[in-house]
Each structure stands twice: as structure tokens, then as C-alpha cells.
Backbone as a ProteinNet text record, in pm:
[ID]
protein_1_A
[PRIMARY]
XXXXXXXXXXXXXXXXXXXXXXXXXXXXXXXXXXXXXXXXXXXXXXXXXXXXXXXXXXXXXXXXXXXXXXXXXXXXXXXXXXXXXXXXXXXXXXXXXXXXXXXXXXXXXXXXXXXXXXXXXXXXXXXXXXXXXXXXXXXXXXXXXXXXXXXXXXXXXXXXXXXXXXXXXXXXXXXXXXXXXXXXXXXXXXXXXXXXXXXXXXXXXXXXXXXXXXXXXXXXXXXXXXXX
[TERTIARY]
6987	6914	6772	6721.1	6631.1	6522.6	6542.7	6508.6	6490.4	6564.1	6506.6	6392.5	6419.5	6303.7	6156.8	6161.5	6055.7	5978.1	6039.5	6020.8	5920.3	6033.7	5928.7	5787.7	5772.2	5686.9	5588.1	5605.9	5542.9	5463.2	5530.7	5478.6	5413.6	5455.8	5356.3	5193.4	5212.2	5072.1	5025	5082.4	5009.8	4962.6	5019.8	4980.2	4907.6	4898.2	4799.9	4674.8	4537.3	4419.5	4364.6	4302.5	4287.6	4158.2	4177	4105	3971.5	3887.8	3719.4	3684.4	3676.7	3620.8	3447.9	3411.9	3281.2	3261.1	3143.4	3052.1	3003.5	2960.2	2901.1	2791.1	2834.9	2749.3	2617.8	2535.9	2407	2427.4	2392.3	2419.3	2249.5	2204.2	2042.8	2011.1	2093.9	2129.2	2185.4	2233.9	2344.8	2317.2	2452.8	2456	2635	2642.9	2728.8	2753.8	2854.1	2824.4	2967.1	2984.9	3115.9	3044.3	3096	3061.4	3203.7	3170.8	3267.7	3393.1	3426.8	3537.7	3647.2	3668.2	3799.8	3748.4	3622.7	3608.9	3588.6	3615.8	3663.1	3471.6	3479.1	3376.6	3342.8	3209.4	3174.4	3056.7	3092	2976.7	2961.2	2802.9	2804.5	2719.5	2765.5	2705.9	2659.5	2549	2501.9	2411.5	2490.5	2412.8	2402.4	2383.4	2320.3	2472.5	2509.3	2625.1	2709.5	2644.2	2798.4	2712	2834	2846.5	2965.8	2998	3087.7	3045.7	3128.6	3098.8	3262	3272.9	3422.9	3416.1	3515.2	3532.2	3656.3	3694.4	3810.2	3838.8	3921.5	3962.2	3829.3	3798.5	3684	3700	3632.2	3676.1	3636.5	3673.3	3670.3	3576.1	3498.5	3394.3	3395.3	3324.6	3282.7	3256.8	3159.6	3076	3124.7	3207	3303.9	3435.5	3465.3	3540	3482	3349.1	3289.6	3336.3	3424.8	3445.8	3396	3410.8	3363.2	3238.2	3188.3	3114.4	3032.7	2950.6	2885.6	2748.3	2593.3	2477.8	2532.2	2421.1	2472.3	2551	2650.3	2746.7	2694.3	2719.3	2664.6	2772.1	2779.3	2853.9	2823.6	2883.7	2866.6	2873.6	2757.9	2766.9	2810.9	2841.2	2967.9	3067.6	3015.1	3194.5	3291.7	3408.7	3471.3	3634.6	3586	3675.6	3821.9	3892.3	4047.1	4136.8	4167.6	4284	4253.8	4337.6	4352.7	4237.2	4172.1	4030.9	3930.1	3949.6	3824.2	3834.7	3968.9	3960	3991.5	3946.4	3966.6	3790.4	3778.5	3688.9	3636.9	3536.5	3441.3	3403.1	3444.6	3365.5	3304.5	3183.9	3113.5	3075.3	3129.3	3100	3029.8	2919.9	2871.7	2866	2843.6	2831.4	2968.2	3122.5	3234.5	3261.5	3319.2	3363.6	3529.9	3609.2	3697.9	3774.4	3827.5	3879.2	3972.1	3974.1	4041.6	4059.8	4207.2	4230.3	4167.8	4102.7	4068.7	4151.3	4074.4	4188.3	4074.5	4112.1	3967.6	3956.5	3825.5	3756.3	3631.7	3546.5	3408.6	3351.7	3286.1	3184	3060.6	3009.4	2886.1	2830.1	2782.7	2782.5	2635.7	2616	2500.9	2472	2396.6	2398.6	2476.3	2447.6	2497.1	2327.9	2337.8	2287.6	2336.5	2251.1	2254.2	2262.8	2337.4	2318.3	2260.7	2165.4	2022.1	2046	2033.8	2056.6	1971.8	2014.6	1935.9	2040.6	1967.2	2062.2	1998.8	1972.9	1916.4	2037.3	2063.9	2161.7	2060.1	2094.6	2008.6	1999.1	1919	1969.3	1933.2	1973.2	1943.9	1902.7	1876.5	1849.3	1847.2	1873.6	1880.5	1935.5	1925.9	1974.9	2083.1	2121.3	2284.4	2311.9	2411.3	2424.6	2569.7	2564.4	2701.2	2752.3	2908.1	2980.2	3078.9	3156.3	3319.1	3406.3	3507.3	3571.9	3649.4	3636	3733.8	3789.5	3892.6	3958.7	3996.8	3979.5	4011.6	4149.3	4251.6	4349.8	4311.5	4436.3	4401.4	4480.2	4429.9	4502.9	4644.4	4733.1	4822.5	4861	4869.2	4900.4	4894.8	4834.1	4790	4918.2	5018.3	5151.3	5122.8	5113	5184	5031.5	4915.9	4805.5	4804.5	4795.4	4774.3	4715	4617.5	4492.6	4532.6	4456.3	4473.4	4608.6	4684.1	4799.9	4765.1	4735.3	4697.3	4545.7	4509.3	4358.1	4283.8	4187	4038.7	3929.7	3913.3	3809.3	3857	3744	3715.6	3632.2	3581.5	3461.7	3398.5	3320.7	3257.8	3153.6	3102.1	2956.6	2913	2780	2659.6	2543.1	2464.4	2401.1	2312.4	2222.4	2198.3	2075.3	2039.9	1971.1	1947.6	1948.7	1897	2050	2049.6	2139	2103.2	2164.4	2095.7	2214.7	2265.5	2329.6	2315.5	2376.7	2347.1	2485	2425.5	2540.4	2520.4	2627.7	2581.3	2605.2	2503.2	2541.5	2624.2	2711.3	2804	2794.8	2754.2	2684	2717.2	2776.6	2704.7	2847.2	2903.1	3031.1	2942.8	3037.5	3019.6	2948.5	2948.6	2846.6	2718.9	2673.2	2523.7	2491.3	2585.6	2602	2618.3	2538.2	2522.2	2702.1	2723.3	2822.4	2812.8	2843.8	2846.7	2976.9	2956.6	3047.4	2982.2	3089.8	3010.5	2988.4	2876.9	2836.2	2819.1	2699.9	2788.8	2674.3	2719.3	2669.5	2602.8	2500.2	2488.2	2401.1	2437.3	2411	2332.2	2232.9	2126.6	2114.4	2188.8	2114.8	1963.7	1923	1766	1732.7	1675.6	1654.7	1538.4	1498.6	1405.7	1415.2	1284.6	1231.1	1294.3	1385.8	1420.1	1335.4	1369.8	1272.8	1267.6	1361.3	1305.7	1232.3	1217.5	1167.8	1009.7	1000	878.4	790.4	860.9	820.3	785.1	837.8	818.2	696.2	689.9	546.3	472.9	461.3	290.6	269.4	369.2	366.6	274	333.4	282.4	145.1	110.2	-35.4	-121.7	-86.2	-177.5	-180.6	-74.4	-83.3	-240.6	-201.4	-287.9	-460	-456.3	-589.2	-647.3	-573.2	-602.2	-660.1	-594.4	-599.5	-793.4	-774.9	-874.5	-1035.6	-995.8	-1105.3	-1155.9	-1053.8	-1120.8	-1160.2	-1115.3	-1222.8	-1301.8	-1339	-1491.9	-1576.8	-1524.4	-1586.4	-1625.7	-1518.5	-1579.3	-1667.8	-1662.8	-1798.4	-1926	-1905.4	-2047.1	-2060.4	-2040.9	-2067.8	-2095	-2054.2	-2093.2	-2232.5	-2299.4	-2401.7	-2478.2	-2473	-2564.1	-2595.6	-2507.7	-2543.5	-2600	-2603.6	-2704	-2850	-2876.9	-2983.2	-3059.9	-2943.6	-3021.2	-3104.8
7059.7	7185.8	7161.5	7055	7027.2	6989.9	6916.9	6851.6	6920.8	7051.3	7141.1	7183.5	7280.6	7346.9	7245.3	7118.9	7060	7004.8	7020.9	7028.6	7111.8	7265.8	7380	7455.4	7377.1	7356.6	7267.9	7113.1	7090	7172.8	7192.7	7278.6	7383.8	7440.7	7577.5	7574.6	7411.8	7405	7287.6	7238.4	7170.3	7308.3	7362.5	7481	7581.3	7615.8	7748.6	7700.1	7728.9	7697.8	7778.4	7707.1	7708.1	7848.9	7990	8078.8	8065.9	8120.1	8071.7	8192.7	8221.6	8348.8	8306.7	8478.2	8436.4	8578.4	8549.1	8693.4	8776.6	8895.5	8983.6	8892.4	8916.6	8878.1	8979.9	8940.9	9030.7	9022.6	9120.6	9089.6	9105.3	9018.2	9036.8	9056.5	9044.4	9050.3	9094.6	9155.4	9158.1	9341.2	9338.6	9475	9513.3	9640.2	9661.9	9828.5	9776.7	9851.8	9891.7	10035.8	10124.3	10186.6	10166.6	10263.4	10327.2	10435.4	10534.6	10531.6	10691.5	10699.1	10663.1	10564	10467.5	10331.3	10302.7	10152.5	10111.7	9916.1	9913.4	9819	9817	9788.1	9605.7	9594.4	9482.8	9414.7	9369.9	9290	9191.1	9185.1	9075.7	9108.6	8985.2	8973	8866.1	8830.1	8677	8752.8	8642.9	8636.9	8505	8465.5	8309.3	8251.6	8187.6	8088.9	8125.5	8241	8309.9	8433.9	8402.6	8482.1	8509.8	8627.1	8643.8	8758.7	8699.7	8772.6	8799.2	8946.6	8962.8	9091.3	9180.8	9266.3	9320	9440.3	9503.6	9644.2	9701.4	9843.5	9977.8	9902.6	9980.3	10098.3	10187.7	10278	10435.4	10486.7	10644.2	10712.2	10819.4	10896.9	11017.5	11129.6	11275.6	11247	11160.2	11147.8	11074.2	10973	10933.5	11019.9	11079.7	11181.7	11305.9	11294.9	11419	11401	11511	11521.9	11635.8	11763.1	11868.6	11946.9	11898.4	11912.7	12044.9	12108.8	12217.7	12203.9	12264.9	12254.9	12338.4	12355	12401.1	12292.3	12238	12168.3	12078.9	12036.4	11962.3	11834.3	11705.2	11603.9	11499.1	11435	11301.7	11153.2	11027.8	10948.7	10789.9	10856	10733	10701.9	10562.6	10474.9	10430.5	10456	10360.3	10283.6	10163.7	10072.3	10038.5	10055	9957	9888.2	9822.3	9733.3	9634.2	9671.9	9566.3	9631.9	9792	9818.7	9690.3	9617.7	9503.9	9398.7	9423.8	9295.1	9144.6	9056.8	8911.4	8893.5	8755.2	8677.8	8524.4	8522.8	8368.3	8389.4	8330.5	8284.9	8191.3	8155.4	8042.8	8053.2	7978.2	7939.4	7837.8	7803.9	7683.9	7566.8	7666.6	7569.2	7542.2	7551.1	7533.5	7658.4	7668.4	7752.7	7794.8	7897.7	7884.2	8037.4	8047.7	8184.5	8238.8	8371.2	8439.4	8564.6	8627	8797.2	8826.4	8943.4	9051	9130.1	9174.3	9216.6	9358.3	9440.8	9459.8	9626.5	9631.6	9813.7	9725.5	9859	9846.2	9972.4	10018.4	10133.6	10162	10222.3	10199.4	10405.2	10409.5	10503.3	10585.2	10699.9	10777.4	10909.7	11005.1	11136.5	11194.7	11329.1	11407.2	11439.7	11544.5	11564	11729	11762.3	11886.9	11881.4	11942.1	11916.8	11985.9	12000.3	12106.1	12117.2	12214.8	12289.1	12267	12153.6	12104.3	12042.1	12039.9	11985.3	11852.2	11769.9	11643.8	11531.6	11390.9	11322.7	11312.4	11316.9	11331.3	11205.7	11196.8	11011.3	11071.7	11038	11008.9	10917.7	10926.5	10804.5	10845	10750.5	10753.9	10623.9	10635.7	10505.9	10486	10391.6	10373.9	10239.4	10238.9	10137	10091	9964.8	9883.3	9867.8	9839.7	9796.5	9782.6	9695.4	9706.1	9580.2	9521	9414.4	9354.7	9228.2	9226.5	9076.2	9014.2	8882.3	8858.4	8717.3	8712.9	8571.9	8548.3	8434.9	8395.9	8260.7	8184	8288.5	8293.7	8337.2	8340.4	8219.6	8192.3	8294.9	8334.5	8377.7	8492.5	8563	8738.8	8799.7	8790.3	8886.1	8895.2	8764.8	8714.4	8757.8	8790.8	8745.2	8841.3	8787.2	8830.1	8769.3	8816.4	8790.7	8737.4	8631.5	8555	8452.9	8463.8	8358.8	8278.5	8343.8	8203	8290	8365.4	8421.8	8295.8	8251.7	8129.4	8181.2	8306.5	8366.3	8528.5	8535	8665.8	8732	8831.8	8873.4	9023.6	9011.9	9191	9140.3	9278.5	9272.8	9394.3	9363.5	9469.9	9448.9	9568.2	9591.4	9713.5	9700.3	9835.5	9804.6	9984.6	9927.5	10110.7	10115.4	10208	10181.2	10322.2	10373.9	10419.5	10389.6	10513	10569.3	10703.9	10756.8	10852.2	10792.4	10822.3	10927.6	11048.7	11154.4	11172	11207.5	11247.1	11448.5	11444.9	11609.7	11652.9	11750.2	11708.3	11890.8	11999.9	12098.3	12217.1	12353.5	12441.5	12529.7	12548.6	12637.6	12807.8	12929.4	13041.8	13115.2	13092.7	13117.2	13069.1	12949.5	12892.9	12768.4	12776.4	12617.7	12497.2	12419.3	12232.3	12166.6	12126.1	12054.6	11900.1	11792.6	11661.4	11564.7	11510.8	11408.2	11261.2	11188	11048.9	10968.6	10897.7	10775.5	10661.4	10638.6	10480.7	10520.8	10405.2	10383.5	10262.8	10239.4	10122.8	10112.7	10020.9	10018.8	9866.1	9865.2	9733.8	9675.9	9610.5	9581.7	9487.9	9507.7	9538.2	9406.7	9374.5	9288.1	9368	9470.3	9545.1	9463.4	9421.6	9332.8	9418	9379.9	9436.1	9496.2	9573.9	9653.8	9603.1	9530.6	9441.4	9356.2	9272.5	9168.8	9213.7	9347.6	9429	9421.4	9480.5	9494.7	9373.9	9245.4	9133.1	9086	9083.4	9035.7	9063.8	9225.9	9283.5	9250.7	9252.4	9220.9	9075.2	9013.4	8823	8843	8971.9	8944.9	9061.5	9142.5	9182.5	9069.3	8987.5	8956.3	8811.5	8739.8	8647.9	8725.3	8812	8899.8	8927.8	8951	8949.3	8823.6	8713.8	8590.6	8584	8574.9	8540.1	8623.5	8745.8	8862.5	8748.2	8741.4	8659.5	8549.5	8436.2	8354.2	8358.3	8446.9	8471.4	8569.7	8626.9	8667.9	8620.4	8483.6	8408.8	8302.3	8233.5	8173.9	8293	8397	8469	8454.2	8477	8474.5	8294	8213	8125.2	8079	8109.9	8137	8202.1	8294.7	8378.6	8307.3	8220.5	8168.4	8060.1	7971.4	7880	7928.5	8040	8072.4	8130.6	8185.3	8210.5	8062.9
-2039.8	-2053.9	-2105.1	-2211.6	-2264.1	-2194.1	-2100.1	-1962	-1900.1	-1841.4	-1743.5	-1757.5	-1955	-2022.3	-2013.4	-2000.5	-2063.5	-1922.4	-1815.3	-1676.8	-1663.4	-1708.9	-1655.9	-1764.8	-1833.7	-1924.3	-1898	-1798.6	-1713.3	-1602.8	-1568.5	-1460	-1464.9	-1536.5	-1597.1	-1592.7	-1713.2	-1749.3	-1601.1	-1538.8	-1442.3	-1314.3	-1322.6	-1190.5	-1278.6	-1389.2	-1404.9	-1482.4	-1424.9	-1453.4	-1577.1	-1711	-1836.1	-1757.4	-1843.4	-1827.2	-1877.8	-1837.5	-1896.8	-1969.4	-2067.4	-2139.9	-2162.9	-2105.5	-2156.6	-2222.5	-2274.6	-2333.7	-2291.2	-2275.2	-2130.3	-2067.6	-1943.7	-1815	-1802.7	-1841	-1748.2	-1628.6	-1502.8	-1358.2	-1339	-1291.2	-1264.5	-1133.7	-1072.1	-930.1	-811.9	-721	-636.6	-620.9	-518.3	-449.3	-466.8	-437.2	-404.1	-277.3	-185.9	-77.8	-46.4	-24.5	82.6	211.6	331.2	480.3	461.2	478.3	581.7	467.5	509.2	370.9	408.2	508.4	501.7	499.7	492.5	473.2	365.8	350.1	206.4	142.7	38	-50.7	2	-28.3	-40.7	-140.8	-206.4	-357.6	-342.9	-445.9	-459.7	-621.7	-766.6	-859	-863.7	-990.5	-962.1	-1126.9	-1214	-1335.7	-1417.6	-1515.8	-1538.4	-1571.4	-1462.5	-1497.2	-1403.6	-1365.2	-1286.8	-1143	-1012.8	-935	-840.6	-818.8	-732.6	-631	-502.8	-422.4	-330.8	-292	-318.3	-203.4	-225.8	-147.9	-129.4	-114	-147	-128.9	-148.6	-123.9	-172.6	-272	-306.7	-450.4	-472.9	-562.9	-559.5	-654.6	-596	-645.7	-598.3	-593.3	-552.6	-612.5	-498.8	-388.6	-366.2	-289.2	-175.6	-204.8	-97	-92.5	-149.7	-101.9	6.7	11	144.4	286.5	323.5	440.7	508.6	445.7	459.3	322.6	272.7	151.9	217.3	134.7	194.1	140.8	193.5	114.2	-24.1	-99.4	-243.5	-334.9	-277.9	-369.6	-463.2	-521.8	-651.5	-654.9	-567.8	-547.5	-677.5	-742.3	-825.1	-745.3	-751.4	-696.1	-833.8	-892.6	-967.8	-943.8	-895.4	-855.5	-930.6	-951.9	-1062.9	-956.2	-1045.8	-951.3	-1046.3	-997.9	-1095.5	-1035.7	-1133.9	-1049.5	-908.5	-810.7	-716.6	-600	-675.4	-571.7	-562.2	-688.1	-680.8	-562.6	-505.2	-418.5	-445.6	-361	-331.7	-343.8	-373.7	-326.3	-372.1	-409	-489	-618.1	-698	-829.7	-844	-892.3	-919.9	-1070.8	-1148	-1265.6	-1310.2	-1369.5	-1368.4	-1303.8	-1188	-1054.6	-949.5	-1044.4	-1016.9	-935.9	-791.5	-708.8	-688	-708.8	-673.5	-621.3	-487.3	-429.4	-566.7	-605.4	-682.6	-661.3	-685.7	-636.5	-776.8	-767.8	-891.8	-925	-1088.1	-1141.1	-1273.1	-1290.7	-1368.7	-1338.5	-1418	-1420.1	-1377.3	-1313.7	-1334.5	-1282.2	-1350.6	-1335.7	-1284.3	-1220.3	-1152	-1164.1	-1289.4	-1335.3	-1283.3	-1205.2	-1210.2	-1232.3	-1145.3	-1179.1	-1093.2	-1052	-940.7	-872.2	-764.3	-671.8	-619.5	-592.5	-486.4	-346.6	-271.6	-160.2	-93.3	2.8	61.6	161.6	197.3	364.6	441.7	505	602	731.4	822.1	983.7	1044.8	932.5	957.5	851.8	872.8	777.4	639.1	502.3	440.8	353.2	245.4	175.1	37.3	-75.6	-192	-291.8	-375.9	-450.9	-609	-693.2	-836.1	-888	-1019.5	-1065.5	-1151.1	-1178.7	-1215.1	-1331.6	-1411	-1483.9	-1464.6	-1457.8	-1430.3	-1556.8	-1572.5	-1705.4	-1620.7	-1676.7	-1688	-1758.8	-1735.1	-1770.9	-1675.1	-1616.6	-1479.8	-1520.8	-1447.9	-1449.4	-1317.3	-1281.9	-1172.9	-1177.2	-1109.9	-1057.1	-960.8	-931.3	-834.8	-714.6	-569.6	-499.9	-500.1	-436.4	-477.6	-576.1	-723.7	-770	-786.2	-704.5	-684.7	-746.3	-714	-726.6	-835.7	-917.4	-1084	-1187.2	-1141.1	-1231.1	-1366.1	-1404.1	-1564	-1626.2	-1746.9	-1757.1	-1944.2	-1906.7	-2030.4	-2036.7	-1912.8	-1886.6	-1772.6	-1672.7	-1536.3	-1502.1	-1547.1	-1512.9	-1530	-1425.4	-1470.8	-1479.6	-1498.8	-1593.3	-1651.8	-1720.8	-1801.1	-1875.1	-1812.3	-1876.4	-1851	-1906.5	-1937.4	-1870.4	-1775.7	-1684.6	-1764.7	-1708.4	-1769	-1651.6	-1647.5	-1569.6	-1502.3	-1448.4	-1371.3	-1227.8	-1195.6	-1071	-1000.7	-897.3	-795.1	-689	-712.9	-591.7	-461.7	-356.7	-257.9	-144.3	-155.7	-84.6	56.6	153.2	325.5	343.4	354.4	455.1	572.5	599.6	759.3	761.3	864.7	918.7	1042.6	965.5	1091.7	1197.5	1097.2	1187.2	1063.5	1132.9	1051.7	1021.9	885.8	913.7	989.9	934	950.6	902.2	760.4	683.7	653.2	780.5	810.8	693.8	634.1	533	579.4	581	650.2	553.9	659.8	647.8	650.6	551.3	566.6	541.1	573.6	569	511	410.1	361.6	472.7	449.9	593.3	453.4	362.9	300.8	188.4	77.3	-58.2	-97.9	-193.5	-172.8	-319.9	-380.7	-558.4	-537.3	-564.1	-575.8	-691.2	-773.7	-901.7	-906.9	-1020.8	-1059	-1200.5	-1182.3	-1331.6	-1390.3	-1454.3	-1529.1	-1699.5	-1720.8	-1850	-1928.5	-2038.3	-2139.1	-2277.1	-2291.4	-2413.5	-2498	-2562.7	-2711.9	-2681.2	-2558.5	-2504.2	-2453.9	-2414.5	-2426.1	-2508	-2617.4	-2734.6	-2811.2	-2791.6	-2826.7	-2790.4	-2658.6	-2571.6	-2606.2	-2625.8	-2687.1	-2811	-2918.8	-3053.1	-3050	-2976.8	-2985.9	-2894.6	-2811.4	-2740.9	-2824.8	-2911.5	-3000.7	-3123	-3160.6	-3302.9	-3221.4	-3118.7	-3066.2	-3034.7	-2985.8	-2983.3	-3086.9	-3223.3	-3360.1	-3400.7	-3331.7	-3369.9	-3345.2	-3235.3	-3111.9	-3160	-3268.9	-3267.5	-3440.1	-3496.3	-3680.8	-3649.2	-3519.6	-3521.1	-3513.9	-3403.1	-3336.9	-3485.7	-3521	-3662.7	-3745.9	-3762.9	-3850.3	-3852.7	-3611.4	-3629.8	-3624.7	-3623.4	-3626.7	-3709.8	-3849.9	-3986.8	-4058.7	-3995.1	-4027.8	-3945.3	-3805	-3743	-3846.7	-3883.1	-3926.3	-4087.2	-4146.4	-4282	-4243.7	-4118.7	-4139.7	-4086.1	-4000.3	-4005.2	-4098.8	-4217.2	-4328.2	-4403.5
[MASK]
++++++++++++++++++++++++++++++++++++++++++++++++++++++++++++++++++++++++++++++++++++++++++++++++++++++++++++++++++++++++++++++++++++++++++++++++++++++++++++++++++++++++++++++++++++++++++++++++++++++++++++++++++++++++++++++++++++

């Protein structure tokens, strides 16, 4: 019996890959995209150490929920993803590549929108901030993955960027209200200079301009004492 146990204790640890925890990911990079309210999602992130690019069932929205929407309506274009919506795909970790099913939340949070009576497809735009927490396994192990036992990574994303949402027009009910239907989504993330880091820059190019103004002050003043 001892022997069996110490077998499958072997094995355990020879087949499941040591999980990588990291600290939030900035995403400085990447997109994420749904067509058509039966097609499924496709991403891509890419932040310092790390990218994946994946694809999957996708996640749920107003806005991908429009089939019959009406002008007037007031639709929300925040995606939120769970579970096995994240899909399959690539991780690259410090250079190291390896296929993994997902596992995870992630949010892709924005405003709402009005919808305007018009008989043309219309587009939107606004901007959005990413978060969530996701883990990914080795394929192979999709059924079984659980996170923090055979998961080879784990981690919190952060992020943001510009949205831009495409309807289509599909014509006019009875009451002369534009009717649409979703046509696709598409979330760009953005690397925008961070504000402390803002604030840093000017601090160090006024404190140097300060610098730059007492020298020159002080060779004037030493000019002016030897011409005395």
C-alpha cells in the first residue's frame, strides 16, 4: 500500500507544473474583440513579463445582447467574462511559452450610451478599464484545473483603453423607432503615462529649471563683482 501511495505522489508532482504567482500585471497592450452575438471572443494581453493571447466563448453584455434594441434605449457596453468564457490559448512568461485552458473573471468596465434614431449602422466610442484575476492549466488538464494545485500561473490584470462599439440597422418598427442589432466590440488597451509618474517628471523638470535659473544668477553676480 505504501508503495502505491508513494508512486502516486510521484506522479502527481512529476505531471503538474509548479504555478507562477505574480503581482498585478499592467496590460500596456493588446485588444480584445466579439463579432456577432453568437460569435465567440478573441484577445490578446501583453504586459512586462507576460502575454497571452487566447480566445473563447466570450462574456456578457447589453450591448451584445441587442437583437431588437430600439433608438432611445440606453444600452451598457461592459463586458464581464467568467469562468470557462475566457477560453484556451498562449501564455508567455518570461519568455517561457505554454498552451493553457483559462480559468478566471475579468472585467472590461465602461459607460452606457444612448441610442439615436437614425437609419444608418451607428459606432460608438468611450473608454474602459480592465481588472480581473484569471489562472490558467495545462490543456491536458482542462477538466481537473484548479488554481493553485496544477494551475502554471496566476495573477491579477489591470488596465485600460478606448472602446469602440459597431451596430447594425436593421429598419424601422411601427412606431418609427430604428431598430439594431449587435455587429461587434472591440476594447484596445492604451498605455497612458501614469499620474504619479506625471507628477514626478515635472517635479524633477521644475526642480532642474530652478537648478539651471541660480546658476546663471549666480554667474551674473559674480560678472558684475569683477567689473566692479
Amino acid at each position: 500500500m505504501s508503495k502505491i501511495l508513494i508512486g502516486l505522489c510521484a506522479f502527481v508532482m512529476l505531471t503538474i507544473t509548479p504555478a507562477v504567482h505574480a503581482d498585478t500585471v499592467i496590460i500596456t497592450s493588446g485588444s480584445y474583440t466579439t463579432s456577432g452575438i453568437f460569435g465567440g471572443a478573441f484577445y490578446t494581453f501583453t504586459g512586462s513579463g507576460f502575454s497571452l493571447t487566447a480566445s473563447g466563448p466570450g462574456g456578457s453584455s447589453q450591448v451584445r445582447n441587442c437583437i431588437t434594441c430600439l433608438s432611445g434605449q440606453t444600452v451598457g457596453a461592459s463586458t464581464s467574462i467568467l469562468g470557462q468564457g475566457l477560453g484556451s490559448g498562449i501564455v508567455t512568461i518570461n519568455g517561457v511559452s505554454q498552451p493553457v485552458f483559462l480559468l478566471g473573471t475579468l472585467n472590461l468596465s465602461d459607460g452606457s450610451f444612448t441610442l439615436p434614431a437614425v437609419t444608418t449602422n451607428p459606432t460608438f466610442t468611450a473608454s474602459f478599464n480592465l481588472s480581473g484575476s484569471i489562472f490558467g492549466c495545462p490543456l491536458a488538464q482542462a477538466p481537473f484545473c484548479v488554481e493553485g494545485f496544477n494551475s502554471v500561473f496566476s495573477t491579477q490584470l489591470s488596465g485600460s483603453g478606448g472602446v469602440v462599439v459597431h451596430l447594425l440597422f436593421s429598419g424601422l418598427n411601427a412606431n418609427g423607432q430604428s431598430i439594431f442589432s449587435f455587429g461587434s466590440i472591440t476594447y484596445t488597451i492604451e498605455n497612458p503615462l501614469p499620474e504619479p509618474l506625471t507628477i514626478t517628471l515635472l517635479a524633477s523638470g521644475l526642480i532642474g529649471l530652478a537648478a539651471k535659473i541660480r546658476r546663471s544668477h549666480k554667474k551674473a553676480q559674480k560678472s558684475t563683482k569683477i567689473q566692479l
